[in-house]
Short mmCIF file of C-alpha atoms in Angstrom, two decimals:
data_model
loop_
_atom_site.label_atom_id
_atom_site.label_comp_id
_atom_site.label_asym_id
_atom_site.label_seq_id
_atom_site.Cartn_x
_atom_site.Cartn_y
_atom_site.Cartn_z
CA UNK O 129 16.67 5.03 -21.18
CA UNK O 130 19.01 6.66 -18.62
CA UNK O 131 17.39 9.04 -16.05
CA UNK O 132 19.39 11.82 -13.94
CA UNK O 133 19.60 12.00 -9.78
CA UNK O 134 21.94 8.95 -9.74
CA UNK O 135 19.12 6.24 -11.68
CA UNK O 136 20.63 4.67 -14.70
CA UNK O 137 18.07 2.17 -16.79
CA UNK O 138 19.93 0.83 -19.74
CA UNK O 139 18.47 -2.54 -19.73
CA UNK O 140 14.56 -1.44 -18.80
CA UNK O 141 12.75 0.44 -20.63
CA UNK O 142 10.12 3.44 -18.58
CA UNK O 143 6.95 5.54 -19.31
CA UNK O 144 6.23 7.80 -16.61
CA UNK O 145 2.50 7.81 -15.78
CA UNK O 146 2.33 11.21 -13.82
CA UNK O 147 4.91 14.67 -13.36
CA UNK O 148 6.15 13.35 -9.86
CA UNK O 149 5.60 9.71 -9.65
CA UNK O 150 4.35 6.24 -11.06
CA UNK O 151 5.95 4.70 -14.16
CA UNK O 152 4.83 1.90 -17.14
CA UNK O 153 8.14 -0.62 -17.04
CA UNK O 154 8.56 -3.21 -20.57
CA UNK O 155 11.44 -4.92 -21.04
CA UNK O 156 11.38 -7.71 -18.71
CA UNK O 157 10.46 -11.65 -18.95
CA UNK O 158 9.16 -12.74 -16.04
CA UNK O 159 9.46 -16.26 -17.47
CA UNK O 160 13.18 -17.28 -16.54
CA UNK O 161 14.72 -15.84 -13.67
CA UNK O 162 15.67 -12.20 -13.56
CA UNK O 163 19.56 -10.83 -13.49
CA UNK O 164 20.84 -9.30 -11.03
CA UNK O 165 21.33 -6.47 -13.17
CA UNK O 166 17.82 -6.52 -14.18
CA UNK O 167 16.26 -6.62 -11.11
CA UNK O 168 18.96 -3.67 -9.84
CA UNK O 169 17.03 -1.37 -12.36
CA UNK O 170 13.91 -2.28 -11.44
CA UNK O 171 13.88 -1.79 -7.56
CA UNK O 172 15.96 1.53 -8.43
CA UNK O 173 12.54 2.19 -10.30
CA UNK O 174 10.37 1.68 -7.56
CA UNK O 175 13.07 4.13 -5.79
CA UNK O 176 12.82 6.76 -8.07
CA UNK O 177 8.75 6.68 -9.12
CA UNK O 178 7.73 4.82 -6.02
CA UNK O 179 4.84 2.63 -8.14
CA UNK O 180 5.51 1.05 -11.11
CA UNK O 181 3.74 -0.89 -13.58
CA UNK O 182 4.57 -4.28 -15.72
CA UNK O 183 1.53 -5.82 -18.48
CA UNK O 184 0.82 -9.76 -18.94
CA UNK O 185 3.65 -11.05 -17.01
CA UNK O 186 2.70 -14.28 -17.09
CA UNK O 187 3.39 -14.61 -13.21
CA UNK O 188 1.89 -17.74 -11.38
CA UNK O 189 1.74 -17.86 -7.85
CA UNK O 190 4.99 -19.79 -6.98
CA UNK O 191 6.65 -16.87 -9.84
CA UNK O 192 5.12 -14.03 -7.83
CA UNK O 193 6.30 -15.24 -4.46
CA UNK O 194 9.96 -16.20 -5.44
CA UNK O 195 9.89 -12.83 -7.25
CA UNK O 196 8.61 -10.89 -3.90
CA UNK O 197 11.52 -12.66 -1.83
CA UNK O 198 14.03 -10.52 -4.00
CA UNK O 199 12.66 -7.60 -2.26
CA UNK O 200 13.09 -8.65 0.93
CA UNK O 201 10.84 -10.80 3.89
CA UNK O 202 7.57 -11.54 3.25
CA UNK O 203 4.83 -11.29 5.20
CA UNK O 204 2.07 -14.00 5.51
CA UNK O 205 -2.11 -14.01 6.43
CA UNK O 206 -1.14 -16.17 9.21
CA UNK O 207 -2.82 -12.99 11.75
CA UNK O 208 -5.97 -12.82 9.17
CA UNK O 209 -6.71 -17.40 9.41
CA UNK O 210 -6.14 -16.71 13.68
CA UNK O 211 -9.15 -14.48 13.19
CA UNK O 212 -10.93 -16.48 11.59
CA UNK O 213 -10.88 -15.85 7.81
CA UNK O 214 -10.60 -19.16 5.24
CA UNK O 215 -8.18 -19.27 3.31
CA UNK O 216 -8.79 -19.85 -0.35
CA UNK O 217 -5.16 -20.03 -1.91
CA UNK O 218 -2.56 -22.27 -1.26
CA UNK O 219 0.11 -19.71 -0.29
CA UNK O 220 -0.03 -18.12 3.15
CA UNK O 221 2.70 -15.30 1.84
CA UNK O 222 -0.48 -14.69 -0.58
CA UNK O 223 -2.62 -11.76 0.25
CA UNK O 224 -6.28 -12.47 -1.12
CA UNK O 225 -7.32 -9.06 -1.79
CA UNK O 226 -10.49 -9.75 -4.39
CA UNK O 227 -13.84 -9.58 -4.58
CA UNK O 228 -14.33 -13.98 -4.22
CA UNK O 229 -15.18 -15.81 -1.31
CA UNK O 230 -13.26 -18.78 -0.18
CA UNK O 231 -16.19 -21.03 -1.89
CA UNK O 232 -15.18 -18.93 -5.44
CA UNK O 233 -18.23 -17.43 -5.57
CA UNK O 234 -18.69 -13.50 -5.68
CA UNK O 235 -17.97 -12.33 -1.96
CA UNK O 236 -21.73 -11.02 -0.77
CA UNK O 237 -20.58 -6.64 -0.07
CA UNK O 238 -22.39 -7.38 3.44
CA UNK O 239 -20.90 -10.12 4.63
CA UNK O 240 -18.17 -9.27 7.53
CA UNK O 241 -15.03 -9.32 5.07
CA UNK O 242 -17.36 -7.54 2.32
CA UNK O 243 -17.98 -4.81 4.95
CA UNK O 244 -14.10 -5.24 6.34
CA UNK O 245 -13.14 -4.87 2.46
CA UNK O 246 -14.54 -0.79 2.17
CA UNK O 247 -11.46 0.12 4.08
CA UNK O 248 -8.98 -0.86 0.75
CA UNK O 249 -11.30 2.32 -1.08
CA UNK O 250 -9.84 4.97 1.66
CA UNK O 251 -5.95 5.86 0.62
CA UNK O 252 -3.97 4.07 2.86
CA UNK O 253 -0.61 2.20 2.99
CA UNK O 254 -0.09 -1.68 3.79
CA UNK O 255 0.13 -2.76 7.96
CA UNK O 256 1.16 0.51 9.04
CA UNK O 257 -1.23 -0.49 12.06
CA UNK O 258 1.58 -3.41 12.66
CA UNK O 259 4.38 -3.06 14.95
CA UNK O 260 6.63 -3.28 11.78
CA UNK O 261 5.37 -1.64 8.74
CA UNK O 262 5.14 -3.35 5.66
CA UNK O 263 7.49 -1.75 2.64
CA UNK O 264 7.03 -3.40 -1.01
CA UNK O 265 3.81 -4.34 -2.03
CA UNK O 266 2.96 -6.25 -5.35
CA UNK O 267 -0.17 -6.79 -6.57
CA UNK O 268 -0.99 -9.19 -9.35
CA UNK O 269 -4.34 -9.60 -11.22
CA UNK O 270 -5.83 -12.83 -12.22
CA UNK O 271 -9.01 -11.92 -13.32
CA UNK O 272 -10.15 -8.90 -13.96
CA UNK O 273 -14.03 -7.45 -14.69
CA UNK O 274 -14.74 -6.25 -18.43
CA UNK O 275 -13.19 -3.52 -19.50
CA UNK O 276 -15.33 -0.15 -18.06
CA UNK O 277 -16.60 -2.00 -15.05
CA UNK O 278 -14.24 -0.56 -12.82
CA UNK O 279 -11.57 -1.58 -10.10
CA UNK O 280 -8.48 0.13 -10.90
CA UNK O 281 -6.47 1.17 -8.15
CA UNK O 282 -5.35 4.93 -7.19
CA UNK O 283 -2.18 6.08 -5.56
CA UNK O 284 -0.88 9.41 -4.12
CA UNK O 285 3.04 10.35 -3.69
CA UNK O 286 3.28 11.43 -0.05
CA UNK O 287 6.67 12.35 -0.85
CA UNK O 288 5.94 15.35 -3.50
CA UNK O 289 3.01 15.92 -0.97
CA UNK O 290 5.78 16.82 2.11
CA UNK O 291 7.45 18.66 -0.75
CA UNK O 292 4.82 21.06 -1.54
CA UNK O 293 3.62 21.98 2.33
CA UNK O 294 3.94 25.62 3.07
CA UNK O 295 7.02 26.59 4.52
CA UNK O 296 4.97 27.53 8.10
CA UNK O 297 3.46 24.07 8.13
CA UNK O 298 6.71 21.85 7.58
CA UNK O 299 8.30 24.23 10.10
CA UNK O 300 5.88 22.66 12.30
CA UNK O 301 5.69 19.67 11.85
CA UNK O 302 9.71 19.39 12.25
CA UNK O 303 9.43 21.47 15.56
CA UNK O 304 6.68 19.03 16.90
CA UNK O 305 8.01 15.69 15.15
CA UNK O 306 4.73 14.45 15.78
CA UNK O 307 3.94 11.09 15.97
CA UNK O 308 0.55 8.93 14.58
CA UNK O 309 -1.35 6.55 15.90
CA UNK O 310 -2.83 3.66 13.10
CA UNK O 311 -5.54 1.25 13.53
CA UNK O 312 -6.87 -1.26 11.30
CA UNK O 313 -10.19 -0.95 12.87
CA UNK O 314 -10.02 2.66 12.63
CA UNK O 315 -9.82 3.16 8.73
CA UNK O 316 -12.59 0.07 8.89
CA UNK O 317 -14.90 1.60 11.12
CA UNK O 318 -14.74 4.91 8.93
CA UNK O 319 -15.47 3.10 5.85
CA UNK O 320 -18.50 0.71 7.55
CA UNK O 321 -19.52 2.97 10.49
CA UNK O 322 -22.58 0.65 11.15
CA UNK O 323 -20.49 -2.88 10.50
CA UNK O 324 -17.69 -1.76 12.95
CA UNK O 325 -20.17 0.45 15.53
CA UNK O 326 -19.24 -1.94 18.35
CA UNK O 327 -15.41 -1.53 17.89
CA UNK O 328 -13.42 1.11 19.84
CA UNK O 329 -9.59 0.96 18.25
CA UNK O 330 -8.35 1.94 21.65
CA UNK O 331 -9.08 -1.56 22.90
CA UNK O 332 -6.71 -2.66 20.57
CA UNK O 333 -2.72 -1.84 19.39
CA UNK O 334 -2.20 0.12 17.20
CA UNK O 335 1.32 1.14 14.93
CA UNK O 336 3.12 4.20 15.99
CA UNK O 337 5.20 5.79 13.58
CA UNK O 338 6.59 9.58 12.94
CA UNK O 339 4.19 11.54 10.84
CA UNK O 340 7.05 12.73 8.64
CA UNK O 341 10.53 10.95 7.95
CA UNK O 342 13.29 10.95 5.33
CA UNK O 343 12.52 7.88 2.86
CA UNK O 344 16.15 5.72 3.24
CA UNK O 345 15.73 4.50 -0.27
CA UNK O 346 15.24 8.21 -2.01
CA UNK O 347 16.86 10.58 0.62
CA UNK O 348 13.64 12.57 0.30
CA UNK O 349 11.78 13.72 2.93
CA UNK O 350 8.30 12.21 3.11
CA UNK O 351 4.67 12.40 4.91
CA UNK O 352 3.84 9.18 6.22
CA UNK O 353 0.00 9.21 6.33
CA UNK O 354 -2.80 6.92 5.80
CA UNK O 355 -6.61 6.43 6.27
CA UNK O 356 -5.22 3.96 9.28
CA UNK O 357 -4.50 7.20 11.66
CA UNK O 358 -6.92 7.17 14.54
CA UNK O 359 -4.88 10.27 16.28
CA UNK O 360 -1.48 12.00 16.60
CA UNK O 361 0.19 12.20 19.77
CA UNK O 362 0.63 14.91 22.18
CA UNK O 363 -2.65 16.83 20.01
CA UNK O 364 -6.17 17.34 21.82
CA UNK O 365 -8.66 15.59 19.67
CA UNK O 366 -10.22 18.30 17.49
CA UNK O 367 -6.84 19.80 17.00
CA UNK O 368 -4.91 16.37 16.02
CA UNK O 369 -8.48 15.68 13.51
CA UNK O 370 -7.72 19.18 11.81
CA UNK O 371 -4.46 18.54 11.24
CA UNK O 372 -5.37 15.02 9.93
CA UNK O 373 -7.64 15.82 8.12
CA UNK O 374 -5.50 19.20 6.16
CA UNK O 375 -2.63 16.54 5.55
CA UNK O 376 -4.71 14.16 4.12
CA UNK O 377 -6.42 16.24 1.94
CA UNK O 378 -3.25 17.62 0.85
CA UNK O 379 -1.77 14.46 0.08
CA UNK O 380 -4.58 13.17 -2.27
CA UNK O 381 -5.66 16.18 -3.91
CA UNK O 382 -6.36 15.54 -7.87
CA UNK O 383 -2.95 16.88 -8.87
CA UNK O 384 -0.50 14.43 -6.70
CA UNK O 385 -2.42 11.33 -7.77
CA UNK O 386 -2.78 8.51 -10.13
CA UNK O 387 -4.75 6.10 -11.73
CA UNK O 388 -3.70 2.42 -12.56
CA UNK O 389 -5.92 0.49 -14.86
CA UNK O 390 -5.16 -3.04 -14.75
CA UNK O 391 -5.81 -4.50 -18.67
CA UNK O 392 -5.06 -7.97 -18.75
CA UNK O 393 -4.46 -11.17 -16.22
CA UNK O 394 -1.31 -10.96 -15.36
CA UNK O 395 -0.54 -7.81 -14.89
CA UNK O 396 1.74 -6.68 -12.25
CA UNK O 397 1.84 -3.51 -10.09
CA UNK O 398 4.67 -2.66 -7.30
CA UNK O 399 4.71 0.24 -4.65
CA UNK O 400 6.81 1.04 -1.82
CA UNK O 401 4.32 1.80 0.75
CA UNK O 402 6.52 4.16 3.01
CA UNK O 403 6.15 6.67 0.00
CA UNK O 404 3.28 6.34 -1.29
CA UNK O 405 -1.29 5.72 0.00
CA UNK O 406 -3.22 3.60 -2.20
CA UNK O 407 -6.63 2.47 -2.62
CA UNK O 408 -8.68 0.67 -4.61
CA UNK O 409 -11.41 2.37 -6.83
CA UNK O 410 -14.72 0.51 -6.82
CA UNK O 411 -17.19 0.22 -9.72
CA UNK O 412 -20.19 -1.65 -11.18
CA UNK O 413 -18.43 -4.85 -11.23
CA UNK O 414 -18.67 -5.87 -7.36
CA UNK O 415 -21.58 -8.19 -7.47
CA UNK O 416 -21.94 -9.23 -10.72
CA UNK O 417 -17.84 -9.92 -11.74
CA UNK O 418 -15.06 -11.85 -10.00
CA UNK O 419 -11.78 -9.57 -9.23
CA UNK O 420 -9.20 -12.35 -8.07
CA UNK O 421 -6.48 -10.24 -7.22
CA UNK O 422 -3.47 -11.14 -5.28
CA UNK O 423 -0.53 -9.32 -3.39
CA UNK O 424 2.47 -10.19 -1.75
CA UNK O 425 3.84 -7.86 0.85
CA UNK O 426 7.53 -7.46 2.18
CA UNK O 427 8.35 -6.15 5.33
CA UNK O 428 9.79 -2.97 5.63
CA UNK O 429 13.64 -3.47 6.17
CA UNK O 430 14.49 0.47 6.42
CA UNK O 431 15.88 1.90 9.72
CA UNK O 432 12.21 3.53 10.27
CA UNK O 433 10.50 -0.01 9.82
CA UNK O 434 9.63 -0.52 13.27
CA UNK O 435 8.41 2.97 14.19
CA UNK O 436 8.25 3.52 17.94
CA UNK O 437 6.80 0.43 18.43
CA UNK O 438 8.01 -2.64 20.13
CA UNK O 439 9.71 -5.49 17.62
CA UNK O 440 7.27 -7.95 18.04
CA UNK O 441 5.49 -10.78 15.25
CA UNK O 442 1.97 -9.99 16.63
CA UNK O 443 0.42 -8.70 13.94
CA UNK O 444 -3.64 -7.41 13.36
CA UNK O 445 -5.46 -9.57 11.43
CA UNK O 446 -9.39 -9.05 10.80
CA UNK O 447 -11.59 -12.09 9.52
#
């Protein structure tokens, strides 16, 4: 199908899964290497809907890693082992983001990375609490709970969110050009106040970036927001809460998000994280079914990548 503002897919084929955002993409066979052409129309898709979708890929590990790499660098759970965590896959470029312990048992919810894990359910974007923010995410299932148990995973386009601000509001966040403050331990300690009551994210760095910048990729203009934002610059605290807290709200009302229900091992779902939150939407299935899902995540290679924030490797990692 061919699509207008500049995207051309002739050899793809694309369902759109929502008005603004978020498309279904068939077509492709992940079993021999992509063309260039091929993979041209499918990172011009994750331009244009900013998550998109592919079923029973057939992806192993090594297959979703050299496929990553076409995106740009990878990052690695090298900050996540330093803190302790075990590391039950092979790959350090492979984000374990299910619901199994390193033993492959069910993870127990109150164990420290069971308690660490309630931040994924807040919309948020990938390491925007690291000095350089990450940019493509993939996430690929390889086991999934029966059908009705739950787990999908929700996103919200930050981009038609800017879009649809009053005219008074983007007015001032332009004049101000604020700037927001994200902490891992933050969006953790809001999601397990009682787990993460000892913690104070001030002791610890956190990832500066502009609340709203053009996305490179699009052209659009974009509200870069996350659970992850302790504060915003410049703001006394009640004031720079409010104004969180009315952005964030915006940006995930009903209307300017979606649902992705994984079906099948195998499947395959990609996001640019510096237009879009995420976060995973729990259900029955936490202590009875496995989840094993796994993401690679590429470093953000745009001009806004680093945020104000020094270009450094050190990177938060919780155990």
């Amino acid at each position: 199908m061919s699509a207008s503002n500049g995207y051309d897919f002739s050899i793809i084929s694309i369902k759109p899964l929502h008005p603004t955002f978020a498309a279904e993409i068939s077509g492709v066979d992940f079993s021999s290497p992509l063309s260039d052409e091929t993979f041209k129309e499918i990172h011009q898709a994750v331009t244009k809907y900013g998550v998109v979708v592919f079923r029973r890929t057939g992806l192993t590990d090594e297959g979703h890693i050299t496929f990553s790499r076409r995106f740009g660098e990878l990052d690695d759970v090298t900050p996540y082992m330093k803190a302790g965590r075990k590391n039950r896959l092979k790959y350090p470029e492979i984000f374990d983001v299910s619901n199994v312990d390193a033993d492959g048992s069910i993870l127990d919810p109150a164990s420290a990375r069971g308690q660490a894990n309630k931040g994924n359910g807040l919309f948020h974007v990938d390491s925007s609490f690291n000095p350089r923010r990450a940019g493509y995410s993939l996430l690929l299932a390889h086991e999934l709970p029966p059908s009705g148990m739950g787990g999908h995973t929700a996103f919200a386009d930050t981009r038609t969110a800017y879009d649809d601000l009053s005219p008074e509001l983007k007015k001032r966040l332009l004049d101000n050009d604020y700037v927001a403050c994200h902490s891992i331990y933050h969006s953790r300690k809001v999601a397990a106040p009682e787990a993460f009551a000892n913690i104070n994210p001030l002791d610890y760095p956190m990832g500066r970036h502009k609340l709203v910048q053009r996305h490179e990729a699009s052209g659009r203009m974009n509200l870069y927001i996350a659970a992850h934002v302790h504060h915003i610059e410049g703001l006394a605290s009640e004031e720079s809460q409010d104004l969180f807290n009315q952005l964030f709200k915006h940006a995930t009302r009903d209307e300017n998000t979606v649902q992705i229900e994984w079906q099948a091992p195998g499947d395959l779902v990609i996001w640019d994280n510096t237009c879009t939150m995420h976060r995973a939407v729990g259900g029955p299935f936490l202590q009875k079914y496995k989840r094993d899902m796994r993401r690679t995540t590429v470093h953000d290679s745009s001009p806004t990548a680093w945020g104000l924030n020094e270009h450094t490797d050190v990177r938060q990692g919780l155990p």
